[in-house]
Amino acid sequence: MHRVSGWIKLHLIWVIILSLTVALLLGSGVWFFIRTSASSVNDVLVTGPAFVALFDKDTGKQIWRYQTDLYSHQISRNTYRTGITAFAPLVSNGLVYILTQTPVGYTPNGFTYTLEALSLANGTVQWSWGWKEASTLGDPLTLANGVIYISAYTFTGNIDSPPSSPSSPGSPSAYQGFVVALGASDGHQLWKVSLAGQLSLATVADHVLYLSNGKALLALSASDGHQLWQYQPDDGDMAYYNQIDYQTGQTHTIIVQGQVYLEIRRVEGIHAVDDLVALNPRTGRLVWRYWSHGESMTMPILANNTLYVGIGWGAVNTPFVALNANTGVASWTYQGAPGYASQPVLDNGVLYLKEFTLPGVSGDVVALQASNGHVLKRYTPASGEVFSTFTVNQQTLYLTVSRSKRTPGEVIALNRATGAEVWHSSPSPLPVGLSVTVSQNQAYAVVTQILGPSTLFVLQAGSGKQLWSYGTSDPMYPVVTAV
């Protein structure tokens, strides 16, 4: 009797975790539209904790749907249920790659993980590869040059005293992980190496694989996994990516213009703060370091030899900064409202960022000249409204707006030059999670509730006219993958 009760609690927690992840993504404005290398886009993939489905982009006709048993009421309560944790499916050469997780025990490592390759044509499983180690937070899959790289780890230390938080990893010896390389076409294992520590998502560039173990940045050969070098700061840990960063496919390791940029964490007074460093990709030696004095840092954006970084909580004087990518010297800083720096958007030489101030206080969207930081325009919500999320496409700024807990969220489109409203739409009559992204002249809005039904609304980007919608009884991730 006790075993059944424990099983029920375990699986209820597992279902709730995936469902809460949906709510966090929508509420925090995390949206990602992923395009494959195809020259034309005809279909879109939509994903949730229990399904992945392919639709015709223009008509909304469902081509196929792959379903797990996460929310099924048709199976025995003693059957372990499987949920999809690969929030952004990888797509390449006619295959769709998803990651599923199934609880099988009562310890932190009591899960099995399976990478499944589905046919893009009909959704059937072509091959799979499974393991038992606990995966990294979010999605540990990286696809590069026809190879899928998986990084995962398991806790081997004292189960009663795990690290207090992902940003305080403790000793890497308390964790044992691995990195494996699989052929993307058939799942054949090319190589596998064991590494100590909580391994991050891997980043691949110029035949080198970069990842963190919580204390150091490791550079591995992408061809066989042997270590080339490591960088370990004296006064800080490698900052762990929070769950939202993983959902957006982001990693704090960026390889561009011959340098490796990454975030490290150190203690400053009674706070933990994040710095940005640049390393030589051949030797791992430090090139420069930017001391932020801020407790959080946005994903850096690199353009025209400049790194744009938002600093949050504590960096009152420099909440947003543009750094020379070669030297790390600040070209300009923008002093906006103190608080958490949301992820900015760079488009056509203009930098858009949301100024989040205090709870209950509406935040503006500010347009800055990327070359000098001058304010070009400020988009301020009407009285009683709060901008939740935003995206930019061509000459239009798209935002989700909420007025109160009792009224539905809306999608509004503003003219970027004048700020005038072009159109608005209320996809749902209920005040639930709402997020929007725009691509291929279509606006995709996901409306979802925790453990409740979800709907994808597809609107004409220029007019807001609804083209089609897809409703499901399952939660849905704010993910649209063009194929």
Tab-separated table of C-alpha atoms in Angstrom:
chain	number	residue	atom	x	y	z
A	1	MET	CA	0.000	0.000	0.000
A	2	HIS	CA	2.834	2.372	0.851
A	3	ARG	CA	4.557	1.565	-2.431
A	4	VAL	CA	1.480	2.439	-4.483
A	5	SER	CA	1.081	5.695	-2.551
A	6	GLY	CA	4.722	6.604	-3.150
A	7	TRP	CA	4.406	5.745	-6.826
A	8	ILE	CA	1.366	7.990	-7.188
A	9	LYS	CA	3.163	10.894	-5.530
A	10	LEU	CA	6.255	10.429	-7.708
A	11	HIS	CA	4.333	10.429	-10.964
A	12	LEU	CA	2.054	13.259	-9.938
A	13	ILE	CA	5.141	15.358	-9.204
A	14	TRP	CA	6.646	14.385	-12.581
A	15	VAL	CA	3.499	15.445	-14.443
A	16	ILE	CA	3.238	18.697	-12.499
A	17	ILE	CA	6.904	19.563	-13.149
A	18	LEU	CA	6.461	19.331	-16.913
A	19	SER	CA	3.203	21.271	-16.741
A	20	LEU	CA	4.716	24.008	-14.572
A	21	THR	CA	7.541	24.292	-17.075
A	22	VAL	CA	4.960	25.201	-19.710
A	23	ALA	CA	3.566	27.904	-17.447
A	24	LEU	CA	7.042	29.281	-16.657
A	25	LEU	CA	7.948	29.501	-20.319
A	26	LEU	CA	4.768	31.343	-21.209
A	27	GLY	CA	4.852	33.607	-18.201
A	28	SER	CA	8.475	34.598	-18.670
A	29	GLY	CA	8.070	35.296	-22.359
A	30	VAL	CA	10.279	32.515	-23.617
A	31	TRP	CA	9.358	31.795	-27.221
A	32	PHE	CA	11.395	30.228	-29.896
A	33	PHE	CA	10.725	29.726	-33.582
A	34	ILE	CA	13.257	27.395	-35.149
A	35	ARG	CA	13.899	27.162	-38.863
A	36	THR	CA	15.577	24.232	-40.544
A	37	SER	CA	17.905	24.650	-43.487
A	38	ALA	CA	15.103	24.131	-45.991
A	39	SER	CA	14.762	26.965	-48.508
A	40	SER	CA	10.970	27.011	-48.185
A	41	VAL	CA	8.773	26.371	-45.179
A	42	ASN	CA	5.638	24.291	-45.695
A	43	ASP	CA	4.993	22.713	-42.292
A	44	VAL	CA	5.389	23.478	-38.588
A	45	LEU	CA	6.067	21.220	-35.595
A	46	VAL	CA	4.245	21.823	-32.313
A	47	THR	CA	5.369	20.172	-29.058
A	48	GLY	CA	4.032	19.533	-25.560
A	49	PRO	CA	5.002	17.383	-22.573
A	50	ALA	CA	2.970	14.518	-24.047
A	51	PHE	CA	3.071	14.978	-27.834
A	52	VAL	CA	4.743	16.316	-30.941
A	53	ALA	CA	2.652	17.021	-34.043
A	54	LEU	CA	3.252	18.228	-37.603
A	55	PHE	CA	0.859	20.636	-39.362
A	56	ASP	CA	0.539	22.199	-42.772
A	57	LYS	CA	1.611	25.809	-42.259
A	58	ASP	CA	-1.058	27.327	-44.478
A	59	THR	CA	-4.122	25.197	-43.756
A	60	GLY	CA	-3.475	23.868	-40.259
A	61	LYS	CA	-4.181	20.308	-41.390
A	62	GLN	CA	-2.594	17.786	-39.020
A	63	ILE	CA	-0.182	15.540	-40.909
A	64	TRP	CA	0.750	13.340	-37.936
A	65	ARG	CA	0.903	13.321	-34.127
A	66	TYR	CA	3.234	11.300	-31.903
A	67	GLN	CA	1.698	10.778	-28.455
A	68	THR	CA	3.173	9.605	-25.139
A	69	ASP	CA	1.140	8.253	-22.225
A	70	LEU	CA	1.937	11.114	-19.800
A	71	TYR	CA	-1.680	12.196	-19.338
A	72	SER	CA	-3.349	8.953	-20.357
A	73	HIS	CA	-6.195	7.603	-18.203
A	74	GLN	CA	-6.224	4.304	-20.084
A	75	ILE	CA	-3.168	2.761	-18.409
A	76	SER	CA	-2.693	1.163	-15.023
A	77	ARG	CA	-1.626	3.375	-12.147
A	78	ASN	CA	1.411	1.106	-11.733
A	79	THR	CA	2.565	1.845	-15.290
A	80	TYR	CA	5.406	4.341	-15.593
A	81	ARG	CA	4.459	7.263	-17.800
A	82	THR	CA	6.667	8.932	-20.357
A	83	GLY	CA	6.917	12.660	-21.045
A	84	ILE	CA	8.742	14.647	-23.719
A	85	THR	CA	11.477	16.895	-22.327
A	86	ALA	CA	13.098	17.986	-25.594
A	87	PHE	CA	11.245	21.275	-25.712
A	88	ALA	CA	12.679	22.289	-29.068
A	89	PRO	CA	12.797	19.279	-31.396
A	90	LEU	CA	15.890	18.991	-33.535
A	91	VAL	CA	15.183	18.495	-37.237
A	92	SER	CA	17.671	17.348	-39.871
A	93	ASN	CA	17.590	15.368	-43.122
A	94	GLY	CA	14.028	14.125	-42.782
A	95	LEU	CA	14.244	13.179	-39.088
A	96	VAL	CA	12.775	14.791	-35.954
A	97	TYR	CA	14.724	14.205	-32.725
A	98	ILE	CA	12.910	14.288	-29.381
A	99	LEU	CA	13.944	13.363	-25.846
A	100	THR	CA	11.613	11.436	-23.544
A	101	GLN	CA	11.907	10.783	-19.813
A	102	THR	CA	10.277	7.999	-17.795
A	103	PRO	CA	10.395	7.727	-13.965
A	104	VAL	CA	11.350	4.241	-12.767
A	105	GLY	CA	12.284	4.619	-9.119
A	106	TYR	CA	12.382	6.720	-5.998
A	107	THR	CA	15.832	8.372	-6.105
A	108	PRO	CA	17.025	11.537	-7.894
A	109	ASN	CA	18.464	9.255	-10.578
A	110	GLY	CA	15.310	7.170	-10.921
A	111	PHE	CA	14.608	7.983	-14.556
A	112	THR	CA	15.381	6.537	-17.930
A	113	TYR	CA	15.954	8.773	-20.926
A	114	THR	CA	15.473	7.966	-24.575
A	115	LEU	CA	16.473	9.916	-27.656
A	116	GLU	CA	14.005	9.056	-30.410
A	117	ALA	CA	14.390	9.840	-34.094
A	118	LEU	CA	11.005	10.192	-35.806
A	119	SER	CA	10.316	10.257	-39.513
A	120	LEU	CA	9.408	13.783	-40.563
A	121	ALA	CA	7.096	12.295	-43.183
A	122	ASN	CA	4.867	10.211	-40.888
A	123	GLY	CA	6.060	10.494	-37.272
A	124	THR	CA	7.123	6.857	-36.866
A	125	VAL	CA	10.185	5.970	-34.760
A	126	GLN	CA	13.233	5.229	-36.943
A	127	TRP	CA	15.764	4.610	-34.176
A	128	SER	CA	16.268	5.272	-30.463
A	129	TRP	CA	19.107	5.442	-27.927
A	130	GLY	CA	18.529	5.311	-24.169
A	131	TRP	CA	20.406	5.845	-20.904
A	132	LYS	CA	19.738	5.962	-17.161
A	133	GLU	CA	21.885	8.873	-15.963
A	134	ALA	CA	20.007	12.013	-14.968
A	135	SER	CA	20.130	14.478	-17.820
A	136	THR	CA	21.156	18.117	-17.664
A	137	LEU	CA	18.410	20.608	-16.884
A	138	GLY	CA	16.168	20.914	-19.894
A	139	ASP	CA	17.438	19.629	-23.214
A	140	PRO	CA	20.964	18.118	-23.390
A	141	LEU	CA	20.975	17.584	-27.171
A	142	THR	CA	23.255	19.342	-29.644
A	143	LEU	CA	23.224	18.641	-33.393
A	144	ALA	CA	26.221	19.624	-35.521
A	145	ASN	CA	27.720	18.294	-38.755
A	146	GLY	CA	25.513	15.202	-38.866
A	147	VAL	CA	26.292	14.214	-35.257
A	148	ILE	CA	24.107	14.415	-32.132
A	149	TYR	CA	25.965	15.126	-28.899
A	150	ILE	CA	24.346	14.254	-25.556
A	151	SER	CA	25.684	15.487	-22.210
A	152	ALA	CA	24.260	13.969	-19.017
A	153	TYR	CA	25.208	13.270	-15.408
A	154	THR	CA	24.098	11.436	-12.280
A	155	PHE	CA	24.381	12.369	-8.594
A	156	THR	CA	26.786	10.052	-6.758
A	157	GLY	CA	27.361	11.946	-3.497
A	158	ASN	CA	25.420	12.058	-0.243
A	159	ILE	CA	21.742	12.080	-1.209
A	160	ASP	CA	20.855	13.961	2.001
A	161	SER	CA	23.039	16.949	1.171
A	162	PRO	CA	22.840	17.809	-2.519
A	163	PRO	CA	23.939	21.246	-3.763
A	164	SER	CA	21.710	24.050	-2.520
A	165	SER	CA	21.106	25.404	-6.005
A	166	PRO	CA	22.183	24.848	-9.617
A	167	SER	CA	24.359	27.975	-9.342
A	168	SER	CA	26.213	26.408	-6.374
A	169	PRO	CA	27.285	23.088	-7.857
A	170	GLY	CA	29.642	21.989	-5.107
A	171	SER	CA	32.357	19.488	-5.886
A	172	PRO	CA	32.251	17.955	-9.393
A	173	SER	CA	33.283	14.667	-7.763
A	174	ALA	CA	29.747	14.379	-6.359
A	175	TYR	CA	28.522	13.903	-9.936
A	176	GLN	CA	29.511	11.564	-12.718
A	177	GLY	CA	28.520	12.279	-16.267
A	178	PHE	CA	29.224	11.423	-19.864
A	179	VAL	CA	29.259	12.913	-23.320
A	180	VAL	CA	28.280	10.699	-26.220
A	181	ALA	CA	28.349	11.301	-29.975
A	182	LEU	CA	25.758	9.534	-32.143
A	183	GLY	CA	25.381	9.435	-35.894
A	184	ALA	CA	22.279	11.504	-36.613
A	185	SER	CA	21.128	9.264	-39.456
A	186	ASP	CA	21.140	5.905	-37.653
A	187	GLY	CA	21.946	6.474	-33.955
A	188	HIS	CA	25.248	4.615	-34.207
A	189	GLN	CA	27.519	5.463	-31.255
A	190	LEU	CA	30.675	7.162	-32.520
A	191	TRP	CA	32.341	7.759	-29.150
A	192	LYS	CA	31.581	8.186	-25.454
A	193	VAL	CA	33.670	9.733	-22.653
A	194	SER	CA	33.114	9.878	-18.889
A	195	LEU	CA	33.510	13.205	-17.099
A	196	ALA	CA	33.050	14.335	-13.503
A	197	GLY	CA	30.614	17.118	-12.647
A	198	GLN	CA	27.221	18.493	-13.640
A	199	LEU	CA	27.660	18.766	-17.379
A	200	SER	CA	26.061	21.573	-19.315
A	201	LEU	CA	24.629	21.592	-22.803
A	202	ALA	CA	27.443	21.297	-25.339
A	203	THR	CA	28.339	23.909	-27.929
A	204	VAL	CA	30.177	22.836	-31.100
A	205	ALA	CA	32.283	25.071	-33.329
A	206	ASP	CA	35.223	24.388	-35.656
A	207	HIS	CA	35.296	20.682	-34.701
A	208	VAL	CA	35.620	21.495	-30.984
A	209	LEU	CA	32.997	20.723	-28.343
A	210	TYR	CA	32.718	23.111	-25.370
A	211	LEU	CA	30.853	22.412	-22.131
A	212	SER	CA	31.012	23.175	-18.409
A	213	ASN	CA	31.304	20.698	-15.537
A	214	GLY	CA	30.323	23.297	-12.937
A	215	LYS	CA	33.875	24.341	-12.075
A	216	ALA	CA	35.656	24.555	-15.421
A	217	LEU	CA	35.015	24.997	-19.117
A	218	LEU	CA	36.169	21.923	-21.044
A	219	ALA	CA	37.203	21.856	-24.690
A	220	LEU	CA	36.895	18.404	-26.283
A	221	SER	CA	37.680	17.143	-29.743
A	222	ALA	CA	34.381	16.717	-31.563
A	223	SER	CA	35.823	13.763	-33.496
A	224	ASP	CA	36.721	11.493	-30.557
A	225	GLY	CA	35.965	13.346	-27.289
A	226	HIS	CA	39.517	13.682	-25.964
A	227	GLN	CA	40.150	16.810	-23.892
A	228	LEU	CA	42.082	19.623	-25.564
A	229	TRP	CA	42.179	22.086	-22.651
A	230	GLN	CA	40.213	23.381	-19.706
A	231	TYR	CA	39.689	26.815	-18.172
A	232	GLN	CA	39.001	27.063	-14.444
A	233	PRO	CA	38.635	30.526	-12.882
A	234	ASP	CA	40.272	31.029	-9.492
A	235	ASP	CA	37.433	32.955	-7.896
A	236	GLY	CA	34.243	31.631	-9.426
A	237	ASP	CA	32.189	28.746	-10.701
A	238	MET	CA	30.951	28.301	-14.206
A	239	ALA	CA	27.421	29.674	-13.999
A	240	TYR	CA	24.762	27.045	-14.552
A	241	TYR	CA	22.146	27.709	-17.125
A	242	ASN	CA	18.707	28.136	-15.632
A	243	GLN	CA	15.853	26.102	-17.041
A	244	ILE	CA	14.566	28.915	-19.216
A	245	ASP	CA	17.935	29.278	-20.948
A	246	TYR	CA	17.851	25.586	-21.818
A	247	GLN	CA	14.327	25.830	-23.218
A	248	THR	CA	15.395	28.547	-25.651
A	249	GLY	CA	18.314	26.469	-26.823
A	250	GLN	CA	20.658	29.025	-25.352
A	251	THR	CA	23.984	28.412	-23.692
A	252	HIS	CA	26.318	30.897	-22.062
A	253	THR	CA	29.150	29.596	-24.248
A	254	ILE	CA	29.376	31.389	-27.582
A	255	ILE	CA	32.010	30.732	-30.184
A	256	VAL	CA	32.345	33.541	-32.695
A	257	GLN	CA	35.092	35.536	-34.343
A	258	GLY	CA	37.840	33.309	-33.005
A	259	GLN	CA	37.018	33.655	-29.294
A	260	VAL	CA	35.022	31.738	-26.686
A	261	TYR	CA	32.692	33.844	-24.543
A	262	LEU	CA	31.192	32.491	-21.345
A	263	GLU	CA	29.672	33.521	-18.041
A	264	ILE	CA	31.270	32.777	-14.679
A	265	ARG	CA	29.914	33.315	-11.181
A	266	ARG	CA	31.719	34.667	-8.138
A	267	VAL	CA	30.871	35.979	-4.671
A	268	GLU	CA	30.833	39.732	-4.149
A	269	GLY	CA	29.950	40.670	-0.590
A	270	ILE	CA	26.833	38.723	0.328
A	271	HIS	CA	25.741	38.229	-3.277
A	272	ALA	CA	26.698	36.000	-6.178
A	273	VAL	CA	27.440	37.994	-9.316
A	274	ASP	CA	28.077	37.039	-12.943
A	275	ASP	CA	31.020	38.134	-15.099
A	276	LEU	CA	31.708	37.664	-18.802
A	277	VAL	CA	35.065	36.351	-20.024
A	278	ALA	CA	36.648	35.773	-23.429
A	279	LEU	CA	39.069	32.896	-24.020
A	280	ASN	CA	41.474	31.913	-26.758
A	281	PRO	CA	39.789	28.898	-28.444
A	282	ARG	CA	43.112	27.134	-29.134
A	283	THR	CA	44.647	27.387	-25.669
A	284	GLY	CA	41.817	28.298	-23.284
A	285	ARG	CA	43.807	31.260	-21.978
A	286	LEU	CA	41.950	34.320	-20.727
A	287	VAL	CA	41.804	37.194	-23.223
A	288	TRP	CA	39.663	39.610	-21.200
A	289	ARG	CA	37.139	39.721	-18.376
A	290	TYR	CA	34.195	42.057	-17.831
A	291	TRP	CA	33.330	42.568	-14.147
A	292	SER	CA	29.570	43.131	-14.171
A	293	HIS	CA	28.780	43.478	-10.433
A	294	GLY	CA	25.314	42.228	-11.367
A	295	GLU	CA	23.483	39.207	-10.038
A	296	SER	CA	22.213	38.050	-13.418
A	297	MET	CA	23.193	38.383	-17.045
A	298	THR	CA	21.251	38.006	-20.264
A	299	MET	CA	22.417	35.822	-23.113
A	300	PRO	CA	25.011	37.983	-24.931
A	301	ILE	CA	24.165	39.049	-28.471
A	302	LEU	CA	27.093	39.458	-30.874
A	303	ALA	CA	26.875	41.694	-33.927
A	304	ASN	CA	29.408	43.893	-35.715
A	305	ASN	CA	32.180	42.971	-33.268
A	306	THR	CA	30.049	44.102	-30.317
A	307	LEU	CA	28.601	42.067	-27.449
A	308	TYR	CA	25.303	43.348	-26.043
A	309	VAL	CA	24.626	42.194	-22.480
A	310	GLY	CA	21.918	43.013	-19.947
A	311	ILE	CA	22.884	43.096	-16.279
A	312	GLY	CA	20.297	42.597	-13.546
A	313	TRP	CA	19.799	43.121	-9.807
A	314	GLY	CA	22.636	45.110	-8.318
A	315	ALA	CA	23.954	46.786	-11.447
A	316	VAL	CA	21.898	49.943	-10.953
A	317	ASN	CA	24.310	52.166	-12.875
A	318	THR	CA	24.906	49.911	-15.882
A	319	PRO	CA	21.915	47.634	-16.455
A	320	PHE	CA	22.767	47.277	-20.161
A	321	VAL	CA	26.182	47.427	-21.798
A	322	ALA	CA	27.787	47.123	-25.249
A	323	LEU	CA	31.274	45.581	-25.140
A	324	ASN	CA	34.004	45.497	-27.756
A	325	ALA	CA	34.242	41.785	-28.581
A	326	ASN	CA	38.042	41.909	-28.946
A	327	THR	CA	38.903	43.823	-25.780
A	328	GLY	CA	35.878	43.647	-23.468
A	329	VAL	CA	35.894	47.447	-23.100
A	330	ALA	CA	32.452	49.045	-22.816
A	331	SER	CA	31.487	51.097	-25.880
A	332	TRP	CA	28.364	52.450	-24.214
A	333	THR	CA	26.024	51.759	-21.333
A	334	TYR	CA	22.321	52.358	-20.940
A	335	GLN	CA	20.966	53.164	-17.504
A	336	GLY	CA	17.386	52.030	-17.452
A	337	ALA	CA	15.173	50.992	-14.600
A	338	PRO	CA	17.008	48.780	-12.074
A	339	GLY	CA	15.835	45.215	-11.859
A	340	TYR	CA	15.948	42.015	-13.848
A	341	ALA	CA	17.278	42.487	-17.364
A	342	SER	CA	15.051	40.629	-19.828
A	343	GLN	CA	16.522	39.059	-22.957
A	344	PRO	CA	16.903	41.794	-25.605
A	345	VAL	CA	16.176	41.524	-29.319
A	346	LEU	CA	18.491	42.962	-31.985
A	347	ASP	CA	16.966	43.729	-35.360
A	348	ASN	CA	18.329	45.850	-38.210
A	349	GLY	CA	20.653	47.898	-36.027
A	350	VAL	CA	18.063	48.526	-33.320
A	351	LEU	CA	18.157	46.909	-29.894
A	352	TYR	CA	14.838	46.259	-28.146
A	353	LEU	CA	14.637	45.536	-24.447
A	354	LYS	CA	11.921	45.443	-21.846
A	355	GLU	CA	12.449	47.522	-18.742
A	356	PHE	CA	11.112	45.415	-15.916
A	357	THR	CA	10.860	47.564	-12.801
A	358	LEU	CA	8.853	46.459	-9.780
A	359	PRO	CA	6.088	43.858	-9.318
A	360	GLY	CA	2.771	45.364	-10.334
A	361	VAL	CA	4.442	48.189	-12.276
A	362	SER	CA	4.153	48.041	-16.047
A	363	GLY	CA	7.394	47.880	-17.997
A	364	ASP	CA	8.177	49.715	-21.214
A	365	VAL	CA	9.778	48.320	-24.337
A	366	VAL	CA	12.690	50.569	-25.289
A	367	ALA	CA	14.325	50.802	-28.729
A	368	LEU	CA	18.030	51.730	-28.628
A	369	GLN	CA	20.407	52.607	-31.446
A	370	ALA	CA	22.772	49.634	-31.352
A	371	SER	CA	25.810	51.706	-32.350
A	372	ASN	CA	25.627	54.217	-29.487
A	373	GLY	CA	22.819	53.258	-27.084
A	374	HIS	CA	20.692	56.325	-27.791
A	375	VAL	CA	16.970	55.888	-27.163
A	376	LEU	CA	15.082	55.911	-30.462
A	377	LYS	CA	11.614	55.171	-29.140
A	378	ARG	CA	9.823	54.048	-26.023
A	379	TYR	CA	6.684	51.916	-26.192
A	380	THR	CA	4.611	52.425	-23.048
A	381	PRO	CA	1.520	50.333	-22.277
A	382	ALA	CA	-1.814	52.050	-21.794
A	383	SER	CA	-3.125	52.647	-18.306
A	384	GLY	CA	-3.900	49.376	-16.565
A	385	GLU	CA	-1.973	47.301	-19.098
A	386	VAL	CA	1.261	45.353	-18.693
A	387	PHE	CA	3.535	44.232	-21.525
A	388	SER	CA	4.347	40.574	-20.906
A	389	THR	CA	6.359	39.405	-23.912
A	390	PHE	CA	7.416	40.907	-27.215
A	391	THR	CA	8.959	40.026	-30.553
A	392	VAL	CA	10.031	42.026	-33.596
A	393	ASN	CA	9.398	41.218	-37.236
A	394	GLN	CA	9.971	43.536	-40.193
A	395	GLN	CA	8.251	46.885	-39.435
A	396	THR	CA	6.088	45.649	-36.583
A	397	LEU	CA	6.510	45.125	-32.843
A	398	TYR	CA	4.318	42.311	-31.500
A	399	LEU	CA	3.482	42.203	-27.791
A	400	THR	CA	1.327	40.224	-25.421
A	401	VAL	CA	-0.643	42.434	-23.057
A	402	SER	CA	-2.423	41.633	-19.817
A	403	ARG	CA	-4.772	44.018	-18.028
A	404	SER	CA	-5.642	42.105	-14.879
A	405	LYS	CA	-5.919	38.601	-13.494
A	406	ARG	CA	-9.567	38.535	-14.505
A	407	THR	CA	-9.295	39.634	-18.107
A	408	PRO	CA	-7.855	37.756	-21.073
A	409	GLY	CA	-4.434	38.441	-22.528
A	410	GLU	CA	-4.194	40.080	-25.932
A	411	VAL	CA	-1.741	40.145	-28.789
A	412	ILE	CA	-1.171	43.628	-30.172
A	413	ALA	CA	0.865	44.747	-33.168
A	414	LEU	CA	2.467	48.202	-33.119
A	415	ASN	CA	4.107	50.132	-35.926
A	416	ARG	CA	7.806	50.227	-35.020
A	417	ALA	CA	8.301	53.751	-36.356
A	418	THR	CA	5.258	55.485	-34.875
A	419	GLY	CA	4.140	53.205	-32.051
A	420	ALA	CA	0.588	53.262	-33.401
A	421	GLU	CA	-1.505	50.125	-33.034
A	422	VAL	CA	-1.857	48.153	-36.259
A	423	TRP	CA	-4.150	45.450	-34.893
A	424	HIS	CA	-4.986	43.528	-31.743
A	425	SER	CA	-6.418	40.089	-31.084
A	426	SER	CA	-7.769	38.257	-28.029
A	427	PRO	CA	-7.084	34.587	-28.797
A	428	SER	CA	-8.667	33.288	-25.610
A	429	PRO	CA	-11.623	34.346	-23.451
A	430	LEU	CA	-9.720	33.155	-20.364
A	431	PRO	CA	-6.902	34.882	-18.431
A	432	VAL	CA	-4.299	32.198	-19.004
A	433	GLY	CA	-0.686	31.959	-20.171
A	434	LEU	CA	-0.122	33.614	-23.547
A	435	SER	CA	2.981	33.987	-25.693
A	436	VAL	CA	3.597	34.965	-29.307
A	437	THR	CA	6.230	34.667	-32.027
A	438	VAL	CA	6.233	35.686	-35.677
A	439	SER	CA	7.738	34.126	-38.802
A	440	GLN	CA	6.897	33.634	-42.461
A	441	ASN	CA	4.137	36.289	-42.292
A	442	GLN	CA	2.369	34.347	-39.566
A	443	ALA	CA	1.993	35.101	-35.844
A	444	TYR	CA	1.867	32.047	-33.582
A	445	ALA	CA	0.150	32.476	-30.216
A	446	VAL	CA	-0.038	29.680	-27.639
A	447	VAL	CA	-2.717	29.804	-24.945
A	448	THR	CA	-2.345	27.227	-22.199
A	449	GLN	CA	-3.344	26.374	-18.640
A	450	ILE	CA	-1.506	24.253	-16.067
A	451	LEU	CA	-2.666	20.634	-16.425
A	452	GLY	CA	-5.349	21.935	-18.763
A	453	PRO	CA	-6.154	22.387	-22.451
A	454	SER	CA	-3.963	24.384	-24.822
A	455	THR	CA	-4.560	26.063	-28.155
A	456	LEU	CA	-2.234	27.287	-30.877
A	457	PHE	CA	-3.669	30.258	-32.786
A	458	VAL	CA	-2.097	31.138	-36.131
A	459	LEU	CA	-2.739	34.720	-37.242
A	460	GLN	CA	-1.910	36.683	-40.373
A	461	ALA	CA	1.020	38.825	-39.225
A	462	GLY	CA	-0.039	41.913	-41.166
A	463	SER	CA	-3.708	42.051	-40.206
A	464	GLY	CA	-4.172	39.799	-37.183
A	465	LYS	CA	-6.763	37.728	-39.023
A	466	GLN	CA	-6.967	34.188	-37.681
A	467	LEU	CA	-5.864	31.646	-40.282
A	468	TRP	CA	-6.292	28.466	-38.261
A	469	SER	CA	-6.030	27.058	-34.761
A	470	TYR	CA	-5.189	23.776	-33.086
A	471	GLY	CA	-6.592	22.782	-29.724
A	472	THR	CA	-5.547	19.890	-27.512
A	473	SER	CA	-6.438	18.664	-24.043
A	474	ASP	CA	-2.711	18.546	-23.188
A	475	PRO	CA	-0.362	21.404	-22.208
A	476	MET	CA	1.711	22.831	-25.052
A	477	TYR	CA	5.231	24.284	-25.133
A	478	PRO	CA	5.682	27.726	-26.740
A	479	VAL	CA	7.694	26.086	-29.518
A	480	VAL	CA	7.108	26.272	-33.251
A	481	THR	CA	9.656	24.563	-35.500
A	482	ALA	CA	9.484	25.307	-39.209
A	483	VAL	CA	10.310	22.436	-41.553
